[in-house]
Amino acid sequence: MASRLGSLPPQLTSPRLLLLHRRRPNLPSFSWRRTLAPAHADRLPTSSSPGNHYMPLQVSCNAQTVVATSMSQGTPVRPTSVLVVGATGTLGRQVVRRALDEGYDVRCLVRPRPAPADFLRDWGATVVNGDLSKPETIPATLVGVHTVIDCATGRPEEPIRTVLCLLDWEGKVALIQCAKAMGIQKYLFYSIHNCDQHPEVPLMEIKRCTEKFLQDSGLNHIIIRLCGFMQGLIGQYAVPILEEKSVWGTDAPTRIAYMDTQDIARLTFIAMRNEKIDKKLLTFAGPRAWTTQEVITLCERLAGQDANVTTVPVSILKFTRQLTRFFQWTNDVADRLAFSEVLSSDTVFSTPMTETYTLLGVDQKDIVTLEKYLQDYYTNILKKLKDIKAQSKQTDIFL
Amino acid sequence: MALRHGGGIGAAACPNGLNYQKQNPQSSSNFLGLRLSSLKVHDHHIPPVAFRRFPLALAIRRSQLGGGNIIGDGDEQKKAHRNGGSNSSSAPTARDQRRVAAEEKRKGDCAKEGDAPTSSSKQQQQQQGPSVSLTLEDVNPVGLGRRSRQIFDEVWRKFSGLGQISRTPTADDRLLDAVLIRGPMCEFTIPGAQDTTVLVVGATSRIGRIVVRKLMLRGYKVKALVRKADPEVLDTLPRSVAIAVGDVGEPSTLKAAVEGCNKIIYCATARSAITGDLNRVDYQGVRNVTKAFQDYNNQLARLRAGKSSKSKLVLAKFKSAESLKGWEVRRGTYFQDVVAAKYDGGMDAKFEYTESGDAVFSGYVFTRGGYVELSKKLALPLGSTLDRYDGLLLSVGGNGRSYVLILEAGPLADTSQSKMYFARMTTKVGFCRVRVPFSSFRPVKPDDPPLDPFLVHTLTIRFEPRRQKPVEGPGGNRQDPRSFKLIMEYIKALPTGQETDFILVSCTGSGIERSRREQVLKAKKAGEDSLRRSGLGYTIIRPGPLQEEPGGQRALIFDQGNRISQGISCADVADICVKALHDSTARNKSFDVCYEYVAEQGKELFELVAHLPDKANNYLTPALSVLEKNT
């Protein structure tokens, strides 16, 4: 376990674990270091408490190791060929659909798995198998690709210190380096809003480091920071309220400007084709920021049902996180609850979009609001979902 | 929660079980798996021996169920049901009620039991009985652990979900996916798409490839016509596309391909500019596919005994001498000046059934301003009115004159109120089929309202020698344009349709190298003509030079008459194809489309009405509604 952890950016490990490391003299060298030049490593600001001794993550791209191939020779790649990484995810699949509909030739990088993502193939995308944690599988997937759209992110239930880091940090580093080396023309990366303000949340810290790495790599890139997906609310609140199941919420004052992933995909492609936006950082936020309580109230109103809400005070979440941080074996749990720090910090996950709209030439009216989205959901899905449920109830009797 | 659903079902089957469940919906005993069987302690009606046996039997029964210790609501219910059922055979309902009360009491005692070992020995003995069954079944550590873990997991999942940014889809979400991705919540979904099968001819072409994807995204059933079912060809198509192997040049192979299709999108083009290739794909190919499709439609129509919406209405069929009855030949002149007419050569016309089996309307008009006409009062079959039809289809032969079709419309009772509507119809030398849509009829008096096909009662075919192009005769000698011969085969009314049946992607000719342009255009034109004549609802799209770039970026110009200058992306053409499928304004139209011409700064000449393609707006309808129909 310890040697495994040694290969991780130390910032991502908790201070307690770092102490553990320091006691061991023969630590393996950090593997990610080898690929990064220490020459112009800038110390990134760490907003941690003074008691913690973080080793700053050194992010820079070494021009010697990564040399872009000369693009003058060989057949030019078609500008319509894109590679979507993380195509099976909530956002990824919308990006794939949008790309296909706009006439792109879409290639999807998916991990080899027993149940393949058939829906991507059904829509007409090409599916290639590759694993970001195995860098040797990456170059082949990038052949003939003009633009890489990176929607991959770690899943919260995966062990954060191993899989999440392997995928989200080392995998990304390998992918970006590979893209640079193979002369990919544009690299589009989805990040999280405010990710530079919360270094204690591993996922956000990884995103921040990846952003930094991408900016230093010299690749032509666009970084898009996102706030929240409306699609996530459906499963979290809309359906449980409809089914009179218990809903868990916090009393956190944090507001998140949820956005429809279809809109995100649409804006993404507008931004991708706009050369003025190259090497820029955009933030996409929904029209309005909502607290959890507001979302639940909205769902209740639209469903015409009172929700069975279990409100967990943020202080409990925070306390649990502090408690679980205390032991090594519960550190994973602590990391999972890391977002509670963000929740309690009274931040607003939103940003004024007027400038972005004008930059992209998009009308604000075309962006779906959460009210409209949930209204649509309840009017459209109510019947269908009830039908399905009724059927499944029927079969339960005879089980 | 879910338990409640189960409770509802159990209630109908067994009131006893319900009582129990209702009183303790989520009691701790229920959670730990202590069930009714353990609670018959205070039931004095049953002797201890019998009592001891009962739970054992119950235990066996449970193991027969194979239930193990699965925590399922339905399972729980059934066990409760079984308990109630097996008891009620020997005990009355009153006892059950007492048992419930006893159970309540016992629950209260539970806490005491640990520190109060001074209970009566008899009672202890009795308690031992059921507790044996408990250890056998319910206190199974594996089951208990599993159950408690499931509950803990659920709570933990929800709890930790609060502290996370992103979530992982669970099994429940997969069902949602089906709703969100394929259901009405998806921006691509088109109502009725699931019931529509579209045959894409040329599915591997630049446009076809995108068309197939767009159709799949919108939930259509897609059939793709490929020449060979090669693996590398099939790999380029989505997997759930039905593959039909066939060649547009081979009519026999198309029969199976069009079967079950509602609409066809034809985006195949010849691979080379060799005349043979062009002829095969761009002309004969279109012809063969339309023919196969019409045959299939006719077959369907025949199955429904001509009552299908696809069947044409026969207005007149000239198969025998009797069929000429009712047709009346008339002469007339536009000039009232009789004196002038005196010096003209006169005119004559006859309509007769020849020995070769043709109904021939022939004659000459040498009089200036004179005309001859053939007219009949239409006798429609009962129950059919012309307003359900789109136009007239005439199958005629002859020497290629142009005629005027005149429809008289008005109330049948008072023919003096009838209004006249006319449309010009040109024929070709030899046999041809002419479509004359009702929409092309114009009132003779400009003030009259437009034609209402419902009121049409008389059909007239008029020949007038004015403005006739001199036609080269077979021998090269010029025929007199004032004589005519029209061989009539049939006149039918074309069924109307809301939507287009056949979308043909043609080309405008710009962007093709000059030396081959003539050949290409000739073949394309022939293909278009054969489609127009086929009787299918058609849409002919003539895009400018195709460009391989993503669609939806630039405004489009829709135009008729070969005036466009710009290119267009394949994706935009594909989008127009897919949009036109369900657009009534696209039916029976041919149009050119290209990007909006972006003038250099300061050199703009005209303000153009452009239509920006997008999912959100329906740009096609307003763009096409201003264009001419039946072109």
Short mmCIF file of C-alpha atoms in Angstrom, two decimals, chain A residues 166-342:
data_model
loop_
_atom_site.label_atom_id
_atom_site.label_comp_id
_atom_site.label_asym_id
_atom_site.label_seq_id
_atom_site.Cartn_x
_atom_site.Cartn_y
_atom_site.Cartn_z
CA LEU A 166 -4.14 6.61 -11.56
CA LEU A 167 -6.85 7.52 -13.97
CA ASP A 168 -7.32 11.13 -13.34
CA TRP A 169 -3.79 12.24 -12.83
CA GLU A 170 -1.33 9.82 -14.30
CA GLY A 171 -3.69 8.86 -17.09
CA LYS A 172 -4.28 12.46 -17.95
CA VAL A 173 -0.61 13.26 -17.89
CA ALA A 174 0.07 10.39 -20.24
CA LEU A 175 -2.76 11.39 -22.51
CA ILE A 176 -1.73 15.02 -22.71
CA GLN A 177 1.87 14.13 -23.37
CA CYS A 178 0.82 11.69 -26.00
CA ALA A 179 -1.46 14.25 -27.60
CA LYS A 180 1.37 16.72 -27.65
CA ALA A 181 3.77 14.23 -29.14
CA MET A 182 1.34 13.16 -31.82
CA GLY A 183 0.47 16.67 -32.86
CA ILE A 184 -3.15 16.73 -31.77
CA GLN A 185 -4.50 20.08 -32.90
CA LYS A 186 -6.75 20.83 -30.00
CA TYR A 187 -7.28 19.43 -26.57
CA LEU A 188 -10.48 20.18 -24.75
CA PHE A 189 -10.54 19.56 -21.04
CA TYR A 190 -13.45 19.71 -18.62
CA SER A 191 -12.59 20.90 -15.18
CA ILE A 192 -14.52 21.89 -12.09
CA HIS A 193 -15.43 25.43 -11.20
CA ASN A 194 -13.41 26.90 -8.34
CA CYS A 195 -11.08 23.94 -8.42
CA ASP A 196 -8.15 26.17 -7.55
CA GLN A 197 -9.77 27.25 -4.31
CA HIS A 198 -10.23 23.87 -2.73
CA PRO A 199 -6.98 21.96 -2.70
CA GLU A 200 -8.26 19.75 0.10
CA VAL A 201 -10.70 18.01 -2.24
CA PRO A 202 -8.69 15.42 -4.17
CA LEU A 203 -10.84 15.49 -7.29
CA MET A 204 -10.64 19.24 -7.57
CA GLU A 205 -6.95 19.27 -6.87
CA ILE A 206 -6.37 16.77 -9.62
CA LYS A 207 -8.38 18.90 -11.99
CA ARG A 208 -6.38 21.96 -11.06
CA CYS A 209 -3.10 20.17 -11.61
CA THR A 210 -4.29 18.85 -14.94
CA GLU A 211 -5.31 22.33 -16.01
CA LYS A 212 -1.91 23.61 -15.08
CA PHE A 213 -0.18 20.76 -16.84
CA LEU A 214 -2.22 21.32 -19.96
CA GLN A 215 -1.52 25.03 -19.99
CA ASP A 216 2.19 24.39 -19.66
CA SER A 217 2.24 21.67 -22.25
CA GLY A 218 1.96 24.07 -25.15
CA LEU A 219 -0.90 22.15 -26.68
CA ASN A 220 -3.64 24.17 -28.27
CA HIS A 221 -6.30 23.69 -25.68
CA ILE A 222 -9.55 24.90 -24.23
CA ILE A 223 -10.40 24.37 -20.59
CA ILE A 224 -14.03 24.43 -19.63
CA ARG A 225 -14.94 24.59 -15.97
CA LEU A 226 -18.32 23.23 -15.04
CA CYS A 227 -20.51 23.69 -12.01
CA GLY A 228 -23.16 21.00 -11.84
CA PHE A 229 -25.28 18.80 -14.09
CA MET A 230 -29.04 18.90 -14.06
CA GLN A 231 -29.05 15.25 -15.03
CA GLY A 232 -27.59 14.39 -11.66
CA LEU A 233 -30.52 15.97 -9.87
CA ILE A 234 -32.98 13.65 -11.51
CA GLY A 235 -31.63 10.58 -9.82
CA GLN A 236 -30.77 12.36 -6.62
CA TYR A 237 -33.97 14.26 -5.94
CA ALA A 238 -36.56 14.15 -8.67
CA VAL A 239 -37.10 10.41 -8.76
CA PRO A 240 -36.95 9.73 -5.01
CA ILE A 241 -39.45 12.50 -4.38
CA LEU A 242 -41.73 11.07 -7.00
CA GLU A 243 -41.47 7.63 -5.48
CA GLU A 244 -41.92 8.96 -1.98
CA LYS A 245 -38.57 7.64 -0.99
CA SER A 246 -36.44 9.44 1.48
CA VAL A 247 -34.26 12.22 0.16
CA TRP A 248 -31.09 13.23 1.84
CA GLY A 249 -30.02 16.79 1.76
CA THR A 250 -27.79 19.13 3.59
CA ASP A 251 -28.54 22.48 5.07
CA ALA A 252 -25.48 23.83 3.31
CA PRO A 253 -25.80 27.34 1.95
CA THR A 254 -23.71 26.39 -1.06
CA ARG A 255 -25.35 27.31 -4.31
CA ILE A 256 -24.67 25.47 -7.52
CA ALA A 257 -25.64 26.73 -10.95
CA TYR A 258 -26.80 23.50 -12.50
CA MET A 259 -26.64 23.21 -16.24
CA ASP A 260 -28.13 20.83 -18.74
CA THR A 261 -25.43 18.59 -20.18
CA GLN A 262 -27.00 18.97 -23.59
CA ASP A 263 -26.39 22.69 -23.35
CA ILE A 264 -22.86 22.10 -22.17
CA ALA A 265 -22.21 19.90 -25.17
CA ARG A 266 -23.73 22.44 -27.50
CA LEU A 267 -21.68 25.31 -26.15
CA THR A 268 -18.60 23.12 -26.16
CA PHE A 269 -18.73 22.64 -29.88
CA ILE A 270 -19.38 26.28 -30.52
CA ALA A 271 -16.34 27.10 -28.42
CA MET A 272 -14.29 24.40 -30.06
CA ARG A 273 -14.79 25.84 -33.52
CA ASN A 274 -14.08 29.36 -32.41
CA GLU A 275 -10.42 30.03 -32.84
CA LYS A 276 -10.58 33.07 -30.62
CA ILE A 277 -11.21 30.85 -27.65
CA ASP A 278 -8.09 28.73 -28.09
CA LYS A 279 -5.92 28.50 -25.00
CA LYS A 280 -8.60 30.09 -22.91
CA LEU A 281 -10.37 29.02 -19.81
CA LEU A 282 -14.12 29.19 -19.91
CA THR A 283 -16.58 28.58 -17.11
CA PHE A 284 -20.00 27.28 -17.95
CA ALA A 285 -22.66 27.85 -15.35
CA GLY A 286 -26.39 27.51 -15.43
CA PRO A 287 -28.72 30.47 -15.41
CA ARG A 288 -29.26 30.39 -11.66
CA ALA A 289 -27.52 28.95 -8.64
CA TRP A 290 -29.58 26.71 -6.39
CA THR A 291 -29.14 25.37 -2.90
CA THR A 292 -30.07 21.79 -2.14
CA GLN A 293 -33.11 22.91 -0.21
CA GLU A 294 -34.34 25.00 -3.11
CA VAL A 295 -33.97 22.11 -5.50
CA ILE A 296 -35.93 19.85 -3.19
CA THR A 297 -38.66 22.45 -2.80
CA LEU A 298 -38.86 22.85 -6.56
CA CYS A 299 -39.13 19.10 -7.04
CA GLU A 300 -41.84 18.91 -4.40
CA ARG A 301 -43.81 21.62 -6.10
CA LEU A 302 -43.52 20.06 -9.52
CA ALA A 303 -44.22 16.53 -8.35
CA GLY A 304 -47.09 17.68 -6.19
CA GLN A 305 -45.74 15.60 -3.34
CA ASP A 306 -44.07 16.32 -0.10
CA ALA A 307 -40.61 14.92 0.10
CA ASN A 308 -39.44 12.78 2.92
CA VAL A 309 -36.32 14.81 3.49
CA THR A 310 -33.55 13.82 5.81
CA THR A 311 -31.50 16.89 6.36
CA VAL A 312 -27.97 16.26 7.45
CA PRO A 313 -26.25 19.28 8.91
CA VAL A 314 -22.99 20.06 7.23
CA SER A 315 -21.31 20.04 10.61
CA ILE A 316 -21.98 16.31 10.85
CA LEU A 317 -20.46 15.75 7.46
CA LYS A 318 -17.48 17.78 8.44
CA PHE A 319 -17.16 16.00 11.72
CA THR A 320 -17.30 12.63 10.01
CA ARG A 321 -14.64 13.75 7.65
CA GLN A 322 -12.41 14.93 10.46
CA LEU A 323 -13.04 11.72 12.32
CA THR A 324 -12.30 9.49 9.38
CA ARG A 325 -9.19 11.43 8.56
CA PHE A 326 -7.84 10.40 11.86
CA PHE A 327 -7.27 6.79 10.91
CA GLN A 328 -5.35 5.61 7.98
CA TRP A 329 -7.84 2.96 7.05
CA THR A 330 -10.68 5.43 6.90
CA ASN A 331 -8.80 8.00 4.92
CA ASP A 332 -10.49 6.89 1.81
CA VAL A 333 -13.79 7.70 3.40
CA ALA A 334 -12.49 11.06 4.41
CA ASP A 335 -11.52 11.82 0.88
CA ARG A 336 -14.91 10.92 -0.32
CA LEU A 337 -16.46 13.32 2.07
CA ALA A 338 -14.00 15.99 1.11
CA PHE A 339 -16.59 17.92 -0.78
CA SER A 340 -18.27 18.69 2.51
CA GLU A 341 -15.52 21.22 3.07
CA VAL A 342 -16.67 22.97 -0.03
#
